[in-house]
Amino acid sequence: MTQPILTHTYYSDFFATKGYAFLKHIAEQYPTPKKFTIFSVMHCYEGSLPYINVLAELAENLVFIPKSATATGNQSFKTTIEALPTCSVVSEAYNKQQLRDPHVAEALIREHIDADSQFLLLDHGGYFSHAIEHLCDVFREQLIGVTELTANGLYKYLNSNLNKPLVTVSHLSIKAPADYEASECIVHYSDQILREEFGLKLNNDNFLKVGVIGAGNLGRGVIQYLKGKAISNILVADIDPRKLTQFPRNGVQVSSIERLVSECNMIFCCTGNGAIPEALLDSIPDNRFIATVTSADDELKLPQLITNGALTEVGGNRLVREYQTRNGRSLYLLAGGESANTPFKTGMGDPTLYLFEAAHMLAGLQLLNQPERFKSGIQPLSDSDERAIAKQWLQHFYSYC
């Protein structure tokens, strides 16, 4: 058997090997047919290589679709993946925007399957959501089903009329630890970007007042790590007032989104879906720094804002992208408008990454091996499967017994 290509850097292989062994153990419980293709949308993170290795061993053909946020400037990562015997990386012609066209998505799939091949779509961020009804129709006998990793990706599928099963792992409790890990990274790297590009520190109250829009796992995690940096004057907003009731007793100010955008000049957007309404941008004060937990395309509806003239790009670099509002106010998107941990190596040294990867993979393997368990339309991975993953993870990494 070919030795897995786990990382770019040998000094990370010890941890990566443990992650690979965990995922491999779960995968071995399910056989796969000879003619079988997996289309996997994933970030170009070094920490994802163990997972990619396991997927490549499961399928006759693994088609890797890089997420736009981490694909640019990561050619060496894509070259590493292409070295796997059964793995191929799609061309830049098949990016998130192009795959909105059902016929482009169909063409991608036809490039990589035979007439009698079955295939799975392991989606991450709703890349196939705009084309899914068409794909379900034209590949009725070959498409096994879809799995979706994220909440904002699931949102894009909600109004689809699906005649195939879609299994979501976005709201599993075992995903929460990874969300908190992401929150820590986002706070840390936002601070680093502010220092590098503007000479500012997150915890300098004289220059920055911090607000968080969104009180889900990621928003709560961001607040936790902001408080760990001795930032006490934090505002939090959410469209659902029930989510805000937990904060006043913990010394965090609750706020409307309107007040938060008006008063805070460092804003963490943690909703995954249009955190700041377009109408507010016309009255936003000058010099707002914004970090997003997902791509600004989703978190701020950035393409729509640009099309409508609400924002105009005026400059920037890999770490900061600068925009102006209709009124000439400056708005700075940290990390170039992507999640603030995407410009940096992430996922190494943190085994929580493997929890949601295992769930994502398991959902696909069950669609393949136990189709009778699923019906057409959206459904979650079962509680019993989630508990089984958690138990195996604790045993593997923490000697749980």
CSV table of N, CA and C in Angstrom, one decimal, residues 136 143-147 162-167 367 371 374-379:
chain,number,residue,atom,x,y,z
A,136,CYS,N,-29.8,16.1,-9.8
A,136,CYS,CA,-30.6,15.0,-9.3
A,136,CYS,C,-31.4,14.4,-10.5
A,143,LEU,N,-26.2,9.4,-9.0
A,143,LEU,CA,-26.0,10.2,-7.8
A,143,LEU,C,-26.6,9.5,-6.6
A,144,ILE,N,-25.7,9.2,-5.6
A,144,ILE,CA,-26.1,8.5,-4.4
A,144,ILE,C,-26.8,9.5,-3.5
A,145,GLY,N,-26.2,10.7,-3.3
A,145,GLY,CA,-26.8,11.7,-2.4
A,145,GLY,C,-25.7,12.7,-2.1
A,146,VAL,N,-26.1,13.6,-1.2
A,146,VAL,CA,-25.2,14.8,-0.9
A,146,VAL,C,-25.0,14.8,0.6
A,147,THR,N,-23.8,15.3,1.1
A,147,THR,CA,-23.6,15.6,2.5
A,147,THR,C,-23.2,17.1,2.5
A,162,LEU,N,-35.6,18.3,-3.7
A,162,LEU,CA,-34.6,17.2,-3.8
A,162,LEU,C,-35.3,15.8,-4.0
A,163,ASN,N,-34.9,15.1,-5.0
A,163,ASN,CA,-35.4,13.7,-5.1
A,163,ASN,C,-34.3,12.7,-4.7
A,164,LYS,N,-33.2,13.3,-4.0
A,164,LYS,CA,-32.2,12.5,-3.5
A,164,LYS,C,-32.0,12.9,-2.0
A,165,PRO,N,-31.4,12.1,-1.2
A,165,PRO,CA,-31.2,12.5,0.2
A,165,PRO,C,-30.0,13.5,0.4
A,166,LEU,N,-30.1,14.4,1.3
A,166,LEU,CA,-29.0,15.3,1.6
A,166,LEU,C,-28.9,15.2,3.1
A,167,VAL,N,-27.7,14.7,3.6
A,167,VAL,CA,-27.5,14.6,5.0
A,167,VAL,C,-26.6,15.7,5.5
A,367,LEU,N,-24.9,6.7,3.2
A,367,LEU,CA,-25.7,6.9,2.0
A,367,LEU,C,-25.4,5.8,0.9
A,371,PRO,N,-28.7,2.8,2.0
A,371,PRO,CA,-29.7,3.8,1.4
A,371,PRO,C,-31.1,3.7,2.0
A,374,PHE,N,-32.4,6.4,4.6
A,374,PHE,CA,-32.5,7.8,4.2
A,374,PHE,C,-33.7,8.0,3.2
A,375,LYS,N,-34.3,9.1,3.3
A,375,LYS,CA,-35.4,9.5,2.4
A,375,LYS,C,-34.9,10.7,1.6
A,376,SER,N,-35.7,11.0,0.5
A,376,SER,CA,-35.3,12.2,-0.3
A,376,SER,C,-35.5,13.5,0.6
A,377,GLY,N,-34.6,14.4,0.4
A,377,GLY,CA,-34.7,15.7,1.1
A,377,GLY,C,-33.6,15.8,2.2
A,378,ILE,N,-33.7,16.8,3.0
A,378,ILE,CA,-32.7,17.2,4.0
A,378,ILE,C,-33.0,16.4,5.3
A,379,GLN,N,-31.9,15.9,5.9
A,379,GLN,CA,-32.0,15.2,7.2
A,379,GLN,C,-30.7,15.2,7.8
